[in-house]
Amino acid sequence: MKLFCLLTLFFTLSIQAQFQVNGIVTDSNNKPLPFATITTSDNNNTITDVDGKFDFKTSVKITNFAVSYIGFETKIIAIADHKKFYSISLSQKTDDLKEVVISNENPALAIIRKVIANKNRNDPQKKLSSFEYKTYNKLIVTANPDSIDGRIDSSAAYKDFNKKEINIDSSDYKFKEIISKQHLFQTEKVSQYQFGNNKLKETILGTKIAGFKQPIYEVLAFNLQSISVYDSKYELFETKHQSPIANNAFDDYNYKLLDTVNIKGRETFMIYFKNKKRKTNALEGVLYIDQENFAVAKAVMRIKSVLDISGVHEFEYVPEEKIWFQSNTTFKIVKGKNDDDIKILGGTIQFDGDVEDNFERRKKVASDFTYLISESNNFDIHYNTNPAIKNPALYIEIKDDASKKPEEFWNEYRKESLDLKSQKTYQLLDSLSVKKRIEKRLGLGRKIINGYLPIGPVDLDLKKLISFNNYEGFRLGVGGITNDRFSKNFRIEGYTAYGTKDGVFKYNLGSGVLLDKSTNTWLNGSYTDDVREIASTVFAVDKRVFKIYDPRPINISTFYKYISWKANIQTKIIPKTEAVFELSRTDVEPKFDYLFNLNGQLYSSYVMTTAMASIVWAPFSDFMQTPTGRTESDKRFPRFTFQYTQSLPNVLENDFKFSKIDFKTEYEKKYLNGQKTSLLLQGGYAIGDVPITHLYNTMPNNLTKETVMQRITFAGRNSFETMYFNEFFSSQYVFFQIKHGFDRITILKKVRPSLVLVTRMAWGNMQNPEQHVGPAYKTLDKGFFESGIELNKIFKGFGLGGFYRYGPNQLLKFEDNIAVKISYVLDLGL
């Protein structure tokens, strides 16, 4: 859930600001000239977009503006009263910019080559040992009322004089009336940026969001555009692109010298770039390069596709440091050309498609003229001061009082005072939020997405209500955990469940005490009497995942009963990690035909007293410190999970001596064309006397039935779909999976399946097989291999997959190696 869950917004390219001059620049053949330079009589610069269009504000009265483009004659255009749109045609000239011609090479390539060579001398994060500055940011969602007709057409019915019924609609008029008085959304933020030891940290000093008393932390962490233009990957709207000045940029981009422009008293080359490898979502724009030191003096980045997104970076030259330092940035997003509905920011902003269900183009409506713009201004800049940076491993830290700043604070940092429209935006949206209980509903939505339903001081656990497996039958239960209304420093949790097939009640009761809020450190204790799948691997630090259904347990029939006492500490005290340290005593009783043979003594039940350390390390992720604790604000890969379990001999009647080491490595790569590759490497190693209940089954998910049709069931996430339950057991194993998903294919407007290719493999072996008496099983010494195709989200989230088993453990009958599975993907817009 993110910032704009209040709004359904529709966007367009037709953006005009009040008192704007706009137009188009073309050549003599009426072909648009992209990125032509517009210079006003008060020496302000702008450029045309990829379609040759331009607009600029006339905050002060100007008499004319100049239009220039390399290879064309410069034209001076006089401003006429009451004229807003200018169509300008430039004539080509024969002489060119001789001063930038370098041998026979494209001069733009030679310039960019020098930019790349001088990056370390011009990038503030390379040249300066440290710096710090403050930033004021204002983001609004709004529209220009002058762009909206305010016409009346299509809704309430009335009859004319000929008794004919006519439908009218005043929605455009109402929208224009609203947008004339207020913005649709507005937020402000004041941050301090500190750089030192090659790390950049943002500390949010103040934040103000219209309609919300408490900040929405996910949105504060949302990255609209890269802070530095010198990064090898440039990020625009949380999508990373190869930078046009990366070391290998020539492999991806074409360049063209457009003009020479004076910026802040220094001459610059104006160079157009465009990604040559991509037909869609291609990054393009203009770089203004200082002619003396080949630093970036200004940058315009843009993607024009289903969304029209642009990011502008402006710089000030600092003579003392001989460096261009960023002074302000602007981010803008409007609707592009999209036939289908598009959801962004986790589905909280929707861009309606231009095509209706009957495949006809829909007409524009008032809200098509809405746009989002974010502007940041840097100030109070200091260089090489070596500031003391607290918790440098954090990417963002939000001060406890950031959302409680008085109006005096904002008046101090705002570039200019809020106009009447902005003031009314806060007043009206705050009032609307209280009236509609929007903040409470947002909190409710967050809880439900994570599988909880708040009821007073208790969050009801939706996962505990109902499930099914072959041992318990339907498992009916109730569970929950206390929330902040009960206490912020103490919690109680528990559940009880009843199996309709085994006829047994299960239950859990636990509590926790908060030791340190900043590191989310809790001391917990619990008692549990329940059942669990045999030989299953559970990482204590894995995140809770809520599913309407959990398909794999439906097919499981082999469980063990356990009664356990546990005490643990959960903490994020180590940077970029989350850890659990646990002591437990567990009574185990296998609920299937099994005996454990230890030196001739047979155990049908046993006691295991263990110490366990589990840690997940995400070295490439960004973390955010909020007043409620530490969270992972930007999940990146790879990430690593380690878990070590050690039995404690002669402690609390422990029966066995053993050790277990488990690990997991995850990697994901998303592509701009909508495809995604994911890799999973997982393994385990058990040493000593370990019963089969606590070894490894390598995640099977196939029923032992005769025909393919009888074995059709739901697919798991990372399980072997052709491996039968209880077919293989291992004391050591390694598992590898690769998935590659393609972008969704449109068959019909509401039938858009996604194709996923899957390959899985595993190797393992069983030490001391004589210890396990009862079940017949095989080992993975020769490996297990399967591949398959998933066609997900065919209709209403349902899909179908087919998998084939091959290699040394292939079965004799062809059909026994085939598994057909149903998939279901619930899109919650997260």
Coordinates of N, CA and C in Angstrom, one line a residue, residues 194-342:
Q194 N 23.9 13.4 3.7 CA 25.3 13.3 4.2 C 26.1 12.3 3.4
F195 N 27.2 12.6 2.9 CA 28.1 11.7 2.2 C 29.5 11.6 2.9
G196 N 29.9 10.4 3.1 CA 31.2 10.2 3.6 C 31.5 8.7 3.6
N197 N 32.8 8.4 3.5 CA 33.3 6.9 3.4 C 32.5 6.2 2.3
N198 N 32.3 6.9 1.2 CA 31.6 6.3 0.0 C 30.2 5.9 0.2
K199 N 29.5 6.5 1.2 CA 28.1 6.1 1.5 C 27.3 7.4 1.6
L200 N 26.1 7.4 1.0 CA 25.2 8.5 1.1 C 24.0 8.1 1.9
K201 N 23.7 9.0 2.8 CA 22.5 8.7 3.7 C 21.6 9.9 3.7
E202 N 20.3 9.6 3.7 CA 19.2 10.7 3.8 C 18.6 10.6 5.1
T203 N 18.5 11.7 5.8 CA 17.8 11.8 7.1 C 16.6 12.8 6.9
I204 N 15.4 12.2 7.0 CA 14.2 13.1 6.8 C 13.9 13.8 8.1
L205 N 14.0 15.1 8.0 CA 13.8 16.0 9.1 C 12.4 16.3 9.3
G206 N 11.6 16.5 8.2 CA 10.2 16.8 8.3 C 9.5 16.3 7.1
T207 N 8.3 15.8 7.3 CA 7.4 15.3 6.3 C 6.0 15.7 6.5
K208 N 5.3 16.0 5.5 CA 3.9 16.5 5.6 C 3.1 15.9 4.4
I209 N 2.1 15.1 4.7 CA 1.3 14.5 3.6 C -0.2 14.9 3.8
A210 N -0.7 15.5 2.7 CA -2.1 16.0 2.8 C -3.0 14.8 3.0
G211 N -3.9 14.9 4.1 CA -4.8 13.8 4.4 C -4.3 12.8 5.3
F212 N -3.0 12.9 5.8 CA -2.4 11.9 6.7 C -1.7 12.5 7.8
K213 N -2.0 12.1 9.1 CA -1.3 12.6 10.2 C 0.0 11.9 10.4
Q214 N 0.1 10.6 10.0 CA 1.3 9.8 10.1 C 1.9 9.6 8.7
P215 N 3.2 9.6 8.5 CA 3.8 9.5 7.2 C 3.6 8.0 6.7
I216 N 3.6 7.9 5.4 CA 3.5 6.6 4.8 C 4.9 6.2 4.4
Y217 N 5.6 5.4 5.1 CA 7.0 5.2 5.0 C 7.4 4.6 3.7
E218 N 6.5 3.7 3.1 CA 6.9 3.1 1.8 C 7.0 4.1 0.7
V219 N 6.2 5.2 0.8 CA 6.3 6.2 -0.2 C 7.5 7.1 0.0
L220 N 7.8 7.4 1.2 CA 9.0 8.2 1.5 C 10.3 7.5 0.9
A221 N 10.3 6.2 0.9 CA 11.4 5.4 0.4 C 11.4 5.2 -1.2
F222 N 10.3 5.6 -1.8 CA 10.1 5.4 -3.2 C 11.1 6.3 -4.0
N223 N 11.8 5.7 -4.9 CA 12.8 6.4 -5.6 C 12.3 6.8 -7.0
L224 N 12.1 8.1 -7.2 CA 11.6 8.6 -8.4 C 12.7 8.7 -9.5
Q225 N 13.8 9.2 -9.0 CA 15.0 9.4 -10.0 C 16.3 9.3 -9.2
S226 N 17.3 8.9 -9.9 CA 18.7 8.8 -9.3 C 19.1 10.1 -8.7
I227 N 19.8 10.1 -7.6 CA 20.3 11.3 -7.0 C 21.5 11.8 -7.9
S228 N 22.4 10.8 -8.3 CA 23.6 11.2 -9.1 C 23.4 10.8 -10.6
V229 N 23.8 11.7 -11.5 CA 23.7 11.3 -12.9 C 25.0 10.5 -13.3
Y230 N 25.9 10.4 -12.4 CA 27.2 9.7 -12.7 C 27.1 8.2 -12.3
D231 N 26.0 7.7 -11.7 CA 25.9 6.3 -11.4 C 25.9 5.5 -12.7
S232 N 26.5 4.3 -12.7 CA 26.5 3.5 -13.9 C 25.1 3.0 -14.4
K233 N 24.2 2.9 -13.4 CA 22.8 2.7 -13.7 C 22.0 3.9 -13.3
Y234 N 21.2 4.4 -14.3 CA 20.4 5.6 -13.9 C 19.0 5.1 -13.7
E235 N 18.4 5.5 -12.5 CA 17.1 5.0 -12.1 C 16.1 6.1 -12.3
L236 N 15.0 5.7 -13.0 CA 13.9 6.6 -13.3 C 12.6 5.9 -13.0
F237 N 11.9 6.3 -12.0 CA 10.7 5.7 -11.5 C 10.9 4.2 -11.2
E238 N 11.9 4.0 -10.3 CA 12.3 2.7 -9.8 C 12.6 1.7 -10.9
T239 N 13.0 2.2 -12.1 CA 13.5 1.3 -13.1 C 14.9 1.7 -13.5
K240 N 15.8 0.8 -13.5 CA 17.2 1.1 -13.7 C 17.5 0.9 -15.2
H241 N 18.3 1.9 -15.7 CA 18.7 1.9 -17.1 C 20.2 2.1 -17.1
Q242 N 20.8 1.5 -18.2 CA 22.2 1.8 -18.4 C 22.4 3.3 -18.6
S243 N 23.4 3.9 -17.9 CA 23.6 5.3 -17.9 C 24.2 5.7 -19.3
P244 N 23.8 6.9 -19.8 CA 24.4 7.3 -21.1 C 25.9 7.7 -20.9
I245 N 26.4 7.8 -19.7 CA 27.8 8.1 -19.5 C 28.5 6.9 -18.7
A246 N 27.9 5.7 -18.7 CA 28.5 4.6 -18.2 C 29.8 4.2 -19.0
N247 N 30.7 3.5 -18.4 CA 31.9 3.1 -19.1 C 31.7 2.4 -20.4
N248 N 30.6 1.6 -20.5 CA 30.3 0.9 -21.8 C 29.1 1.5 -22.4
A249 N 28.8 2.8 -22.3 CA 27.6 3.4 -22.8 C 27.5 3.3 -24.3
F250 N 28.7 3.3 -25.0 CA 28.6 3.3 -26.5 C 28.0 2.1 -27.0
D251 N 27.9 1.0 -26.2 CA 27.3 -0.2 -26.7 C 25.7 0.0 -26.7
D252 N 25.2 0.9 -26.0 CA 23.8 1.0 -25.8 C 23.2 2.3 -26.4
Y253 N 24.0 3.3 -26.6 CA 23.4 4.6 -27.0 C 24.0 5.2 -28.3
N254 N 23.2 5.9 -29.0 CA 23.6 6.8 -30.1 C 23.6 8.3 -29.5
Y255 N 24.5 9.1 -30.1 CA 24.6 10.5 -29.6 C 24.6 11.4 -30.8
K256 N 24.2 12.6 -30.5 CA 24.2 13.7 -31.5 C 24.4 15.0 -30.9
L257 N 25.3 15.8 -31.4 CA 25.6 17.1 -30.9 C 24.5 18.1 -31.5
L258 N 23.8 18.7 -30.6 CA 22.7 19.6 -31.0 C 23.0 21.1 -31.1
D259 N 23.8 21.5 -30.1 CA 24.0 23.0 -30.0 C 25.1 23.3 -29.0
T260 N 25.4 24.5 -28.8 CA 26.2 25.0 -27.7 C 25.4 26.0 -26.9
V261 N 25.4 25.9 -25.6 CA 24.5 26.7 -24.8 C 25.3 27.2 -23.6
N262 N 25.0 28.5 -23.2 CA 25.6 29.0 -22.0 C 24.8 28.7 -20.8
I263 N 25.4 28.1 -19.8 CA 24.7 27.8 -18.5 C 25.5 28.3 -17.4
K264 N 24.9 29.2 -16.6 CA 25.5 29.8 -15.4 C 26.9 30.4 -15.8
G265 N 26.9 31.0 -17.0 CA 28.1 31.7 -17.4 C 29.2 30.9 -18.0
R266 N 29.0 29.6 -18.2 CA 30.0 28.7 -18.7 C 29.4 28.0 -20.0
E267 N 30.2 27.9 -21.0 CA 29.8 27.3 -22.3 C 29.7 25.8 -22.2
T268 N 28.6 25.3 -22.7 CA 28.4 23.8 -22.7 C 28.0 23.3 -24.1
F269 N 28.4 22.0 -24.3 CA 27.9 21.3 -25.4 C 26.5 20.7 -25.1
M270 N 25.6 20.7 -26.0 CA 24.3 20.1 -25.8 C 24.2 18.9 -26.6
I271 N 24.2 17.7 -26.0 CA 24.3 16.4 -26.7 C 23.0 15.6 -26.4
Y272 N 22.4 15.2 -27.5 CA 21.2 14.3 -27.4 C 21.7 12.8 -27.4
F273 N 21.0 12.0 -26.6 CA 21.3 10.6 -26.6 C 20.0 9.8 -26.6
K274 N 20.1 8.6 -27.1 CA 19.0 7.7 -27.2 C 19.5 6.2 -27.2
N275 N 18.8 5.4 -26.4 CA 19.1 4.0 -26.4 C 18.8 3.3 -27.7
K276 N 19.8 2.7 -28.3 CA 19.6 2.1 -29.6 C 19.2 0.7 -29.6
K277 N 19.2 0.0 -28.4 CA 18.9 -1.4 -28.3 C 17.4 -1.6 -28.0
R278 N 16.7 -0.6 -27.5 CA 15.3 -0.8 -27.1 C 14.4 0.0 -28.0
K279 N 13.3 -0.7 -28.4 CA 12.3 0.0 -29.2 C 11.2 0.6 -28.3
T280 N 11.0 0.0 -27.1 CA 10.1 0.6 -26.1 C 10.9 0.8 -24.8
N281 N 10.3 1.7 -24.0 CA 11.0 2.1 -22.7 C 12.4 2.5 -22.9
A282 N 12.7 3.1 -24.0 CA 14.1 3.5 -24.3 C 14.4 4.8 -23.6
L283 N 15.5 4.9 -22.8 CA 15.9 6.1 -22.2 C 16.6 7.0 -23.2
E284 N 16.1 8.3 -23.2 CA 16.7 9.3 -24.1 C 16.7 10.6 -23.4
G285 N 17.4 11.6 -24.0 CA 17.4 12.9 -23.3 C 18.6 13.7 -23.8
V286 N 19.0 14.7 -23.0 CA 20.0 15.7 -23.4 C 20.9 15.9 -22.2
L287 N 22.2 15.9 -22.5 CA 23.2 16.2 -21.6 C 23.9 17.5 -22.0
Y288 N 24.0 18.4 -21.0 CA 24.8 19.7 -21.2 C 26.2 19.5 -20.6
I289 N 27.2 19.5 -21.4 CA 28.5 19.1 -21.0 C 29.4 20.4 -21.0
D290 N 30.0 20.7 -19.9 CA 30.9 21.8 -19.7 C 32.1 21.6 -20.7
Q291 N 32.3 22.7 -21.5 CA 33.4 22.6 -22.6 C 34.8 22.6 -22.0
E292 N 34.9 23.0 -20.8 CA 36.3 23.1 -20.2 C 36.6 21.8 -19.5
N293 N 35.8 21.3 -18.6 CA 36.2 20.2 -17.8 C 35.4 18.9 -18.1
F294 N 34.4 19.0 -19.0 CA 33.6 17.9 -19.5 C 32.8 17.3 -18.4
A295 N 32.3 18.1 -17.5 CA 31.4 17.7 -16.5 C 29.9 17.9 -16.9
V296 N 29.0 17.2 -16.3 CA 27.6 17.4 -16.6 C 27.1 18.6 -15.9
A297 N 26.6 19.6 -16.7 CA 26.1 20.9 -16.2 C 24.6 20.9 -16.1
K298 N 24.0 20.0 -16.8 CA 22.5 19.8 -16.7 C 22.2 18.5 -17.4
A299 N 21.1 17.8 -17.0 CA 20.7 16.6 -17.6 C 19.2 16.5 -17.7
V300 N 18.7 16.0 -18.8 CA 17.3 15.8 -19.0 C 17.2 14.3 -19.4
M301 N 16.5 13.5 -18.6 CA 16.3 12.1 -18.9 C 14.8 11.9 -19.2
R302 N 14.5 11.0 -20.1 CA 13.1 10.8 -20.5 C 12.8 9.4 -21.0
I303 N 11.7 8.9 -20.7 CA 11.1 7.7 -21.3 C 9.7 8.0 -21.7
K304 N 9.5 7.8 -23.0 CA 8.2 8.1 -23.6 C 7.6 6.8 -24.1
S305 N 6.7 6.2 -23.3 CA 6.1 4.9 -23.7 C 4.7 4.9 -23.2
V306 N 4.2 3.8 -22.6 CA 2.9 3.8 -22.0 C 2.8 4.9 -20.9
L307 N 3.9 5.2 -20.3 CA 4.0 6.4 -19.4 C 5.0 7.3 -20.0
D308 N 4.8 8.6 -19.8 CA 5.7 9.6 -20.3 C 6.4 10.2 -19.0
I309 N 7.6 9.8 -18.8 CA 8.3 10.1 -17.5 C 9.6 10.9 -17.8
S310 N 9.8 11.9 -17.1 CA 11.0 12.7 -17.3 C 11.6 13.1 -16.0
G311 N 12.9 13.2 -16.0 CA 13.7 13.7 -14.8 C 14.7 14.7 -15.3
V312 N 14.8 15.8 -14.6 CA 15.7 16.9 -14.9 C 16.6 17.2 -13.7
H313 N 17.9 17.2 -14.0 CA 18.9 17.5 -13.0 C 19.6 18.9 -13.4
E314 N 19.6 19.8 -12.5 CA 20.3 21.1 -12.7 C 21.4 21.3 -11.7
F315 N 22.4 22.0 -12.1 CA 23.6 22.1 -11.3 C 24.1 23.5 -11.1
E316 N 24.8 23.8 -10.1 CA 25.5 25.1 -9.9 C 27.0 24.8 -9.9
Y317 N 27.8 25.7 -10.6 CA 29.2 25.5 -10.7 C 29.8 26.1 -9.4
V318 N 30.7 25.3 -8.7 CA 31.4 25.8 -7.5 C 32.8 26.0 -7.8
P319 N 33.2 27.3 -8.0 CA 34.6 27.6 -8.4 C 35.7 27.1 -7.4
E320 N 35.4 27.2 -6.1 CA 36.3 26.8 -5.1 C 36.7 25.3 -5.2
E321 N 35.7 24.5 -5.6 CA 35.9 23.0 -5.7 C 36.1 22.6 -7.1
K322 N 35.9 23.5 -8.1 CA 36.0 23.2 -9.5 C 35.1 22.1 -9.9
I323 N 33.9 22.2 -9.5 CA 32.9 21.1 -9.7 C 31.5 21.6 -9.9
W324 N 30.7 20.9 -10.7 CA 29.3 21.2 -10.8 C 28.6 20.4 -9.7
F325 N 27.8 21.0 -8.8 CA 27.1 20.3 -7.8 C 25.6 20.5 -8.0
Q326 N 24.9 19.4 -7.8 CA 23.5 19.4 -8.1 C 22.7 20.5 -7.2
S327 N 21.9 21.3 -7.9 CA 21.1 22.3 -7.2 C 19.7 22.0 -7.0
N328 N 19.1 21.4 -8.0 CA 17.7 21.0 -8.0 C 17.3 20.0 -9.0
T329 N 16.3 19.2 -8.7 CA 15.8 18.2 -9.6 C 14.3 18.3 -9.8
T330 N 13.8 17.8 -11.0 CA 12.4 17.9 -11.3 C 12.0 16.5 -11.9
F331 N 10.9 15.9 -11.4 CA 10.4 14.7 -11.9 C 9.0 14.9 -12.3
K332 N 8.6 14.4 -13.5 CA 7.3 14.6 -14.0 C 6.8 13.3 -14.6
I333 N 5.5 12.9 -14.4 CA 4.9 11.7 -15.0 C 3.5 12.1 -15.5
V334 N 3.3 11.7 -16.7 CA 2.0 11.9 -17.3 C 1.7 10.6 -18.1
K335 N 0.4 10.5 -18.5 CA 0.0 9.3 -19.2 C 0.6 9.3 -20.7
G336 N 1.1 8.2 -21.1 CA 1.5 8.0 -22.5 C 0.4 7.4 -23.3
K337 N 0.8 6.5 -24.2 CA -0.2 5.8 -25.1 C -0.3 4.4 -24.6
N338 N -1.4 4.1 -24.0 CA -1.6 2.7 -23.5 C -3.0 2.2 -23.8
D339 N -3.1 1.1 -24.5 CA -4.4 0.5 -24.8 C -5.0 -0.2 -23.6
D340 N -4.1 -0.7 -22.7 CA -4.6 -1.4 -21.5 C -4.4 -0.5 -20.3
D341 N -5.2 -0.8 -19.2 CA -5.1 -0.2 -18.0 C -3.7 -0.5 -17.4
I342 N -3.0 0.5 -16.8 CA -1.7 0.3 -16.2 C -1.8 0.7 -14.7

